[in-house]
PDB file of C-alpha atoms in Angstrom:
ATOM      1  CA  MET A   1      49.079 -13.645-218.960  1.00 93.00           C
ATOM      2  CA  VAL A   2      47.706 -12.082-215.512  1.00 97.00           C
ATOM      3  CA  ASN A   3      46.432 -13.684-212.744  1.00 96.00           C
ATOM      4  CA  ARG A   4      44.315 -12.397-209.759  1.00 97.00           C
ATOM      5  CA  SER A   5      43.138 -13.010-206.696  1.00 97.00           C
ATOM      6  CA  ASP A   6      40.551 -12.156-204.003  1.00 97.00           C
ATOM      7  CA  ILE A   7      39.591 -12.925-200.884  1.00 97.00           C
ATOM      8  CA  GLY A   8      35.751 -13.206-201.502  1.00 97.00           C
ATOM      9  CA  ARG A   9      33.391 -11.591-199.266  1.00 96.00           C
ATOM     10  CA  ILE A  10      32.894 -14.031-196.537  1.00 94.00           C
ATOM     11  CA  ARG A  11      35.999 -16.637-196.384  1.00 92.00           C
ATOM     12  CA  GLN A  12      38.461 -14.752-193.336  1.00 91.00           C
ATOM     13  CA  VAL A  13      40.988 -16.166-195.080  1.00 92.00           C
ATOM     14  CA  ASN A  14      42.694 -16.457-199.182  1.00 95.00           C
ATOM     15  CA  GLU A  15      43.044 -20.374-199.316  1.00 96.00           C
ATOM     16  CA  ASP A  16      43.889 -19.776-203.342  1.00 97.00           C
ATOM     17  CA  SER A  17      47.294 -19.450-204.768  1.00 97.00           C
ATOM     18  CA  ALA A  18      48.287 -18.581-208.250  1.00 98.00           C
ATOM     19  CA  LEU A  19      51.603 -17.961-210.179  1.00 97.00           C
ATOM     20  CA  THR A  20      52.435 -17.124-213.538  1.00 97.00           C
ATOM     21  CA  GLY A  21      56.109 -16.932-215.298  1.00 94.00           C
ATOM     22  CA  LEU A  22      58.326 -17.877-217.839  1.00 92.00           C
ATOM     23  CA  ILE A  23      60.693 -21.057-217.419  1.00 89.00           C
ATOM     24  CA  ASN A  24      62.775 -19.766-220.275  1.00 87.00           C
ATOM     25  CA  ASP A  25      62.287 -18.522-223.860  1.00 86.00           C
ATOM     26  CA  HIS A  26      60.367 -21.323-224.984  1.00 85.00           C
ATOM     27  CA  MET A  27      58.201 -22.334-222.071  1.00 91.00           C
ATOM     28  CA  ALA A  28      55.630 -20.055-219.966  1.00 94.00           C
ATOM     29  CA  PHE A  29      53.721 -21.765-217.293  1.00 96.00           C
ATOM     30  CA  ALA A  30      50.336 -20.770-215.076  1.00 98.00           C
ATOM     31  CA  ILE A  31      48.982 -22.535-212.289  1.00 98.00           C
ATOM     32  CA  VAL A  32      45.997 -22.199-210.017  1.00 98.00           C
ATOM     33  CA  ALA A  33      45.711 -23.707-206.751  1.00 98.00           C
ATOM     34  CA  ASP A  34      42.786 -24.015-204.218  1.00 97.00           C
ATOM     35  CA  GLY A  35      43.241 -24.658-200.521  1.00 96.00           C
ATOM     36  CA  MET A  36      41.319 -27.126-198.014  1.00 93.00           C
ATOM     37  CA  GLY A  37      41.855 -27.918-194.496  1.00 84.00           C
ATOM     38  CA  GLY A  38      41.025 -24.260-192.884  1.00 69.00           C
ATOM     39  CA  HIS A  39      42.900 -21.788-191.494  1.00 64.00           C
ATOM     40  CA  GLN A  40      46.513 -21.754-191.658  1.00 74.00           C
ATOM     41  CA  ALA A  41      46.245 -25.262-193.497  1.00 92.00           C
ATOM     42  CA  GLY A  42      44.208 -24.313-196.957  1.00 93.00           C
ATOM     43  CA  ASP A  43      46.001 -20.983-197.308  1.00 94.00           C
ATOM     44  CA  VAL A  44      49.580 -23.146-196.614  1.00 95.00           C
ATOM     45  CA  ALA A  45      48.828 -26.217-198.776  1.00 97.00           C
ATOM     46  CA  SER A  46      47.907 -24.169-201.781  1.00 97.00           C
ATOM     47  CA  GLN A  47      50.871 -22.174-201.415  1.00 97.00           C
ATOM     48  CA  VAL A  48      52.914 -25.182-201.272  1.00 97.00           C
ATOM     49  CA  ALA A  49      51.787 -26.638-204.499  1.00 98.00           C
ATOM     50  CA  VAL A  50      52.486 -23.353-206.752  1.00 98.00           C
ATOM     51  CA  GLU A  51      56.217 -23.433-204.678  1.00 97.00           C
ATOM     52  CA  ALA A  52      56.803 -26.839-205.764  1.00 98.00           C
ATOM     53  CA  PHE A  53      55.264 -26.774-209.038  1.00 98.00           C
ATOM     54  CA  GLN A  54      57.330 -23.700-210.164  1.00 97.00           C
ATOM     55  CA  ARG A  55      60.383 -25.065-208.163  1.00 97.00           C
ATOM     56  CA  VAL A  56      60.857 -28.189-210.668  1.00 97.00           C
ATOM     57  CA  LEU A  57      60.067 -26.315-213.661  1.00 96.00           C
ATOM     58  CA  GLN A  58      63.003 -24.290-212.733  1.00 94.00           C
ATOM     59  CA  GLN A  59      64.886 -27.327-212.434  1.00 94.00           C
ATOM     60  CA  HIS A  60      64.553 -28.041-216.051  1.00 90.00           C
ATOM     61  CA  VAL A  61      65.299 -23.934-217.408  1.00 86.00           C
ATOM     62  CA  GLU A  62      68.217 -25.052-219.469  1.00 86.00           C
ATOM     63  CA  ILE A  63      66.422 -27.249-221.706  1.00 82.00           C
ATOM     64  CA  ALA A  64      64.878 -25.687-224.843  1.00 81.00           C
ATOM     65  CA  ASN A  65      63.412 -28.105-227.343  1.00 85.00           C
ATOM     66  CA  TRP A  66      60.663 -29.494-225.313  1.00 86.00           C
ATOM     67  CA  THR A  67      58.219 -32.065-227.346  1.00 89.00           C
ATOM     68  CA  ALA A  68      54.961 -32.307-226.199  1.00 91.00           C
ATOM     69  CA  GLU A  69      55.535 -35.676-224.673  1.00 93.00           C
ATOM     70  CA  ASP A  70      58.702 -34.271-222.404  1.00 93.00           C
ATOM     71  CA  ALA A  71      56.156 -31.411-221.327  1.00 94.00           C
ATOM     72  CA  LYS A  72      53.396 -33.941-220.050  1.00 96.00           C
ATOM     73  CA  ARG A  73      55.851 -35.759-218.611  1.00 96.00           C
ATOM     74  CA  LEU A  74      56.999 -32.583-216.529  1.00 96.00           C
ATOM     75  CA  MET A  75      53.562 -31.279-215.726  1.00 97.00           C
ATOM     76  CA  ARG A  76      53.067 -34.651-213.874  1.00 98.00           C
ATOM     77  CA  ILE A  77      56.547 -35.002-212.297  1.00 97.00           C
ATOM     78  CA  ALA A  78      55.977 -30.879-211.002  1.00 98.00           C
ATOM     79  CA  ILE A  79      52.292 -31.946-210.016  1.00 98.00           C
ATOM     80  CA  ARG A  80      53.418 -34.868-207.983  1.00 98.00           C
ATOM     81  CA  GLN A  81      56.180 -32.926-206.150  1.00 98.00           C
ATOM     82  CA  ALA A  82      53.177 -31.037-205.010  1.00 98.00           C
ATOM     83  CA  ASN A  83      51.363 -33.782-203.647  1.00 98.00           C
ATOM     84  CA  ASP A  84      54.425 -35.410-201.998  1.00 98.00           C
ATOM     85  CA  GLU A  85      55.387 -32.237-200.027  1.00 97.00           C
ATOM     86  CA  ILE A  86      52.158 -31.818-198.759  1.00 97.00           C
ATOM     87  CA  TYR A  87      51.238 -34.936-197.958  1.00 96.00           C
ATOM     88  CA  HIS A  88      54.450 -35.040-195.594  1.00 96.00           C
ATOM     89  CA  LEU A  89      53.687 -31.798-193.938  1.00 95.00           C
ATOM     90  CA  ALA A  90      50.594 -33.282-193.203  1.00 93.00           C
ATOM     91  CA  LYS A  91      51.660 -35.669-191.898  1.00 92.00           C
ATOM     92  CA  GLN A  92      54.670 -34.248-189.799  1.00 92.00           C
ATOM     93  CA  LEU A  93      51.960 -31.596-188.367  1.00 90.00           C
ATOM     94  CA  THR A  94      48.607 -31.491-186.095  1.00 88.00           C
ATOM     95  CA  GLN A  95      47.914 -28.424-187.470  1.00 89.00           C
ATOM     96  CA  TYR A  96      47.812 -29.242-191.278  1.00 91.00           C
ATOM     97  CA  HIS A  97      46.149 -32.340-190.793  1.00 89.00           C
ATOM     98  CA  ASN A  98      43.930 -33.359-193.648  1.00 87.00           C
ATOM     99  CA  MET A  99      45.025 -30.062-195.788  1.00 95.00           C
ATOM    100  CA  GLY A 100      44.950 -30.274-199.571  1.00 96.00           C
ATOM    101  CA  THR A 101      44.659 -28.138-202.622  1.00 97.00           C
ATOM    102  CA  THR A 102      43.022 -28.439-206.329  1.00 98.00           C
ATOM    103  CA  ILE A 103      45.499 -27.801-208.517  1.00 98.00           C
ATOM    104  CA  VAL A 104      45.157 -26.436-212.775  1.00 98.00           C
ATOM    105  CA  ALA A 105      47.996 -25.618-213.977  1.00 98.00           C
ATOM    106  CA  ALA A 106      49.119 -25.355-218.030  1.00 98.00           C
ATOM    107  CA  LEU A 107      52.775 -25.224-219.380  1.00 97.00           C
ATOM    108  CA  ILE A 108      53.085 -23.384-222.784  1.00 95.00           C
ATOM    109  CA  ILE A 109      55.146 -24.188-225.634  1.00 92.00           C
ATOM    110  CA  ASP A 110      54.584 -22.170-229.011  1.00 85.00           C
ATOM    111  CA  SER A 111      51.036 -23.411-229.957  1.00 87.00           C
ATOM    112  CA  LEU A 112      50.585 -26.220-227.656  1.00 94.00           C
ATOM    113  CA  VAL A 113      49.153 -26.065-224.551  1.00 96.00           C
ATOM    114  CA  ILE A 114      49.601 -28.955-221.857  1.00 97.00           C
ATOM    115  CA  ILE A 115      46.744 -28.395-219.122  1.00 98.00           C
ATOM    116  CA  GLY A 116      47.212 -30.514-215.802  1.00 98.00           C
ATOM    117  CA  HIS A 117      45.077 -31.106-213.172  1.00 98.00           C
ATOM    118  CA  VAL A 118      43.689 -32.919-210.017  1.00 98.00           C
ATOM    119  CA  GLY A 119      40.528 -31.475-208.274  1.00 97.00           C
ATOM    120  CA  ASP A 120      37.635 -28.760-209.270  1.00 96.00           C
ATOM    121  CA  SER A 121      39.145 -25.973-210.654  1.00 98.00           C
ATOM    122  CA  ARG A 122      39.287 -25.404-213.994  1.00 97.00           C
ATOM    123  CA  ALA A 123      40.532 -24.379-217.502  1.00 98.00           C
ATOM    124  CA  TYR A 124      38.495 -23.142-220.321  1.00 98.00           C
ATOM    125  CA  ARG A 125      39.542 -22.135-224.016  1.00 98.00           C
ATOM    126  CA  ILE A 126      37.773 -19.429-225.135  1.00 97.00           C
ATOM    127  CA  ASN A 127      37.845 -17.204-228.347  1.00 95.00           C
ATOM    128  CA  ALA A 128      34.934 -15.574-230.245  1.00 94.00           C
ATOM    129  CA  GLU A 129      32.907 -18.568-231.290  1.00 94.00           C
ATOM    130  CA  GLN A 130      33.021 -20.500-227.765  1.00 96.00           C
ATOM    131  CA  LEU A 131      33.534 -21.345-224.294  1.00 97.00           C
ATOM    132  CA  GLU A 132      34.985 -24.823-223.709  1.00 97.00           C
ATOM    133  CA  GLN A 133      35.496 -26.132-220.707  1.00 97.00           C
ATOM    134  CA  LEU A 134      38.932 -28.624-220.869  1.00 98.00           C
ATOM    135  CA  THR A 135      38.888 -30.107-217.382  1.00 97.00           C
ATOM    136  CA  GLU A 136      36.433 -32.537-215.519  1.00 95.00           C
ATOM    137  CA  ASP A 137      35.430 -31.775-212.275  1.00 95.00           C
ATOM    138  CA  HIS A 138      37.317 -34.351-209.433  1.00 94.00           C
ATOM    139  CA  SER A 139      33.973 -34.020-207.600  1.00 87.00           C
ATOM    140  CA  LEU A 140      31.264 -35.942-206.160  1.00 86.00           C
ATOM    141  CA  VAL A 141      28.658 -34.404-207.797  1.00 82.00           C
ATOM    142  CA  ASN A 142      29.810 -34.739-211.128  1.00 81.00           C
ATOM    143  CA  ALA A 143      30.432 -38.156-210.857  1.00 84.00           C
ATOM    144  CA  LEU A 144      26.674 -38.344-209.912  1.00 82.00           C
ATOM    145  CA  VAL A 145      26.283 -36.894-213.324  1.00 76.00           C
ATOM    146  CA  GLN A 146      28.007 -38.671-215.179  1.00 82.00           C
ATOM    147  CA  SER A 147      26.552 -41.662-214.213  1.00 84.00           C
ATOM    148  CA  GLY A 148      23.259 -40.610-214.318  1.00 81.00           C
ATOM    149  CA  GLN A 149      21.774 -40.098-210.939  1.00 82.00           C
ATOM    150  CA  LEU A 150      21.623 -36.012-210.886  1.00 79.00           C
ATOM    151  CA  THR A 151      21.350 -33.668-213.938  1.00 75.00           C
ATOM    152  CA  ALA A 152      23.890 -30.389-214.752  1.00 73.00           C
ATOM    153  CA  GLU A 153      20.566 -28.312-212.895  1.00 70.00           C
ATOM    154  CA  GLU A 154      20.599 -30.821-209.776  1.00 69.00           C
ATOM    155  CA  ALA A 155      24.228 -30.516-209.571  1.00 70.00           C
ATOM    156  CA  GLU A 156      24.161 -26.861-209.259  1.00 73.00           C
ATOM    157  CA  HIS A 157      22.392 -27.073-205.723  1.00 70.00           C
ATOM    158  CA  HIS A 158      23.993 -29.859-204.298  1.00 73.00           C
ATOM    159  CA  PRO A 159      24.263 -29.933-200.575  1.00 68.00           C
ATOM    160  CA  ARG A 160      27.593 -31.996-201.558  1.00 75.00           C
ATOM    161  CA  LYS A 161      29.080 -29.761-204.317  1.00 72.00           C
ATOM    162  CA  ASN A 162      31.883 -29.166-203.053  1.00 77.00           C
ATOM    163  CA  VAL A 163      33.103 -32.813-201.869  1.00 85.00           C
ATOM    164  CA  LEU A 164      35.973 -33.717-204.251  1.00 93.00           C
ATOM    165  CA  THR A 165      36.874 -37.339-205.065  1.00 94.00           C
ATOM    166  CA  ARG A 166      40.222 -36.282-205.983  1.00 95.00           C
ATOM    167  CA  ALA A 167      42.904 -33.530-204.648  1.00 96.00           C
ATOM    168  CA  ILE A 168      46.683 -32.931-203.704  1.00 97.00           C
ATOM    169  CA  GLY A 169      48.224 -33.929-200.247  1.00 96.00           C
ATOM    170  CA  THR A 170      45.470 -36.386-199.157  1.00 94.00           C
ATOM    171  CA  ASP A 171      47.301 -39.253-200.394  1.00 94.00           C
ATOM    172  CA  ASP A 172      50.907 -40.745-200.915  1.00 94.00           C
ATOM    173  CA  ASP A 173      50.033 -40.542-204.884  1.00 95.00           C
ATOM    174  CA  VAL A 174      47.359 -38.797-206.809  1.00 96.00           C
ATOM    175  CA  ASP A 175      45.963 -39.760-210.407  1.00 97.00           C
ATOM    176  CA  ILE A 176      46.655 -36.729-212.599  1.00 98.00           C
ATOM    177  CA  ASP A 177      44.704 -35.543-215.659  1.00 98.00           C
ATOM    178  CA  VAL A 178      46.934 -34.663-218.628  1.00 98.00           C
ATOM    179  CA  ARG A 179      45.893 -33.196-221.923  1.00 97.00           C
ATOM    180  CA  ILE A 180      47.974 -32.186-224.828  1.00 97.00           C
ATOM    181  CA  LEU A 181      46.177 -29.330-226.970  1.00 96.00           C
ATOM    182  CA  GLU A 182      47.072 -27.487-230.286  1.00 94.00           C
ATOM    183  CA  TRP A 183      46.580 -23.767-229.605  1.00 92.00           C
ATOM    184  CA  ASN A 184      45.553 -21.297-232.143  1.00 92.00           C
ATOM    185  CA  LYS A 185      46.369 -17.632-231.813  1.00 88.00           C
ATOM    186  CA  GLN A 186      43.036 -16.394-231.268  1.00 92.00           C
ATOM    187  CA  ASP A 187      42.396 -18.785-228.187  1.00 95.00           C
ATOM    188  CA  LEU A 188      42.911 -17.467-224.800  1.00 97.00           C
ATOM    189  CA  LEU A 189      42.952 -19.763-221.946  1.00 98.00           C
ATOM    190  CA  LEU A 190      41.018 -19.165-218.468  1.00 98.00           C
ATOM    191  CA  LEU A 191      42.613 -20.773-215.364  1.00 98.00           C
ATOM    192  CA  CYS A 192      40.374 -20.302-212.075  1.00 98.00           C
ATOM    193  CA  SER A 193      39.080 -21.568-208.541  1.00 98.00           C
ATOM    194  CA  ASP A 194      35.185 -22.549-208.393  1.00 95.00           C
ATOM    195  CA  GLY A 195      34.849 -19.356-206.689  1.00 96.00           C
ATOM    196  CA  LEU A 196      34.982 -17.852-210.085  1.00 98.00           C
ATOM    197  CA  SER A 197      33.492 -20.951-212.321  1.00 95.00           C
ATOM    198  CA  ASN A 198      30.395 -21.485-209.565  1.00 92.00           C
ATOM    199  CA  ARG A 199      29.514 -18.160-209.226  1.00 93.00           C
ATOM    200  CA  VAL A 200      29.683 -16.774-212.903  1.00 96.00           C
ATOM    201  CA  THR A 201      27.686 -18.275-215.561  1.00 95.00           C
ATOM    202  CA  GLU A 202      29.577 -19.156-218.665  1.00 95.00           C
ATOM    203  CA  GLU A 203      27.517 -16.795-220.911  1.00 97.00           C
ATOM    204  CA  ASN A 204      29.151 -14.158-218.683  1.00 97.00           C
ATOM    205  CA  LEU A 205      32.651 -15.604-218.747  1.00 98.00           C
ATOM    206  CA  HIS A 206      32.754 -15.875-222.657  1.00 98.00           C
ATOM    207  CA  GLN A 207      31.766 -12.154-222.798  1.00 97.00           C
ATOM    208  CA  VAL A 208      33.897 -10.887-220.598  1.00 98.00           C
ATOM    209  CA  VAL A 209      37.116 -12.711-222.161  1.00 97.00           C
ATOM    210  CA  VAL A 210      36.599 -12.039-225.602  1.00 96.00           C
ATOM    211  CA  SER A 211      35.856  -8.078-224.884  1.00 96.00           C
ATOM    212  CA  SER A 212      38.250  -5.449-226.216  1.00 94.00           C
ATOM    213  CA  LEU A 213      39.033  -4.722-222.670  1.00 96.00           C
ATOM    214  CA  PRO A 214      42.901  -4.630-221.581  1.00 96.00           C
ATOM    215  CA  LEU A 215      43.351  -8.553-220.665  1.00 96.00           C
ATOM    216  CA  SER A 216      44.472  -6.784-216.671  1.00 96.00           C
ATOM    217  CA  GLU A 217      40.994  -5.465-217.093  1.00 97.00           C
ATOM    218  CA  ARG A 218      39.234  -8.028-218.378  1.00 98.00           C
ATOM    219  CA  ALA A 219      40.335 -10.094-215.158  1.00 98.00           C
ATOM    220  CA  ASP A 220      39.176  -7.396-213.146  1.00 98.00           C
ATOM    221  CA  GLN A 221      36.160  -7.344-214.424  1.00 98.00           C
ATOM    222  CA  LEU A 222      35.917 -11.350-213.874  1.00 98.00           C
ATOM    223  CA  ILE A 223      36.827 -11.032-210.216  1.00 98.00           C
ATOM    224  CA  GLU A 224      34.039  -8.038-210.139  1.00 98.00           C
ATOM    225  CA  LEU A 225      31.205 -10.415-211.440  1.00 98.00           C
ATOM    226  CA  ALA A 226      32.074 -13.160-208.954  1.00 98.00           C
ATOM    227  CA  LEU A 227      31.751 -10.535-205.971  1.00 98.00           C
ATOM    228  CA  GLN A 228      28.577  -9.265-207.040  1.00 97.00           C
ATOM    229  CA  ALA A 229      27.352 -12.692-207.384  1.00 96.00           C
ATOM    230  CA  GLY A 230      27.855 -13.059-203.681  1.00 95.00           C
ATOM    231  CA  GLY A 231      31.613 -13.824-203.237  1.00 95.00           C
ATOM    232  CA  ASP A 232      31.253 -16.648-200.429  1.00 93.00           C
ATOM    233  CA  ASP A 233      34.597 -17.866-202.079  1.00 95.00           C
ATOM    234  CA  ASN A 234      37.642 -17.019-202.109  1.00 97.00           C
ATOM    235  CA  ILE A 235      38.102 -15.769-206.209  1.00 98.00           C
ATOM    236  CA  THR A 236      41.508 -16.601-208.400  1.00 98.00           C
ATOM    237  CA  LEU A 237      41.829 -16.927-211.858  1.00 98.00           C
ATOM    238  CA  VAL A 238      45.396 -16.719-214.613  1.00 98.00           C
ATOM    239  CA  LEU A 239      43.935 -15.331-218.053  1.00 98.00           C
ATOM    240  CA  CYS A 240      46.229 -15.598-220.716  1.00 96.00           C
ATOM    241  CA  ASP A 241      46.255 -14.268-224.635  1.00 92.00           C
ATOM    242  CA  MET A 242      47.859 -16.174-226.653  1.00 78.00           C
ATOM    243  CA  ASN A 243      48.987 -13.663-229.047  1.00 75.00           C
ATOM    244  CA  ASP A 244      51.121 -11.998-226.390  1.00 65.00           C
ATOM    245  CA  SER A 245      54.608 -12.488-227.568  1.00 39.00           C
ATOM    246  CA  PRO A 246      56.878 -14.309-224.836  1.00 46.00           C
ATOM    247  CA  ASP A 247      58.575 -12.103-223.379  1.00 38.00           C
ATOM    248  CA  ARG A 248      55.411 -10.334-221.956  1.00 38.00           C
ATOM    249  CA  ARG A 249      54.203 -13.654-220.409  1.00 40.00           C
ATOM    250  CA  GLU A 250      55.348 -12.780-217.039  1.00 39.00           C
ATOM    251  CA  ASP A 251      54.244 -12.686-213.397  1.00 38.00           C
ATOM    252  CA  THR A 252      51.491 -10.180-212.873  1.00 35.00           C
TER     253      THR A 252
END
């Protein structure tokens, strides 16, 4: 499991954060957060989110016999903790007013992957046959596409493409999408901020991720593709190969 983050070519601050690791011998985790709120706010929001998420998981380090439903509940608890901490920090300090972040996270238990997300950071399942987007963007343009008011092509160039309908830390409560997936050994997991998914086509994502390069080089190549496409946003990703043994799923 590897993670990468790049400030891009335009932004002055990297407002993205990512973290991967092991809770114990039975569970691995990954999280990507894309902060918003400007200098000294978005970067704080994303960092608070990943730290709060990890802290909740560490409180359950002694548990070994995780069921899918247990992990699903843990995902919701961890993301809600991130929401609470960012929301109250934004209320207390003027410089953090209106800050927030997206979250896309995964808990990995044997052949199960539990995905949780809020916002427009994405999770993909990728194998030799296909690339499958596992998350629905919580964004204005996606809502318009779903209702038939915009085509997917129109949404790509819509001036309000970056407007979110749901985010972490902007309200005292948040609706979290969580799903449980059976995972095959040949499947790879990609979590990313929109700095990658908005700039690199699904065809190119698929081509790089299923290549025979070492996992770290595939991650580097994805960052490079986003930079070559303009790099007008921060670019962050986690790439996980399910063939990795648990003791190799560690922070990179």
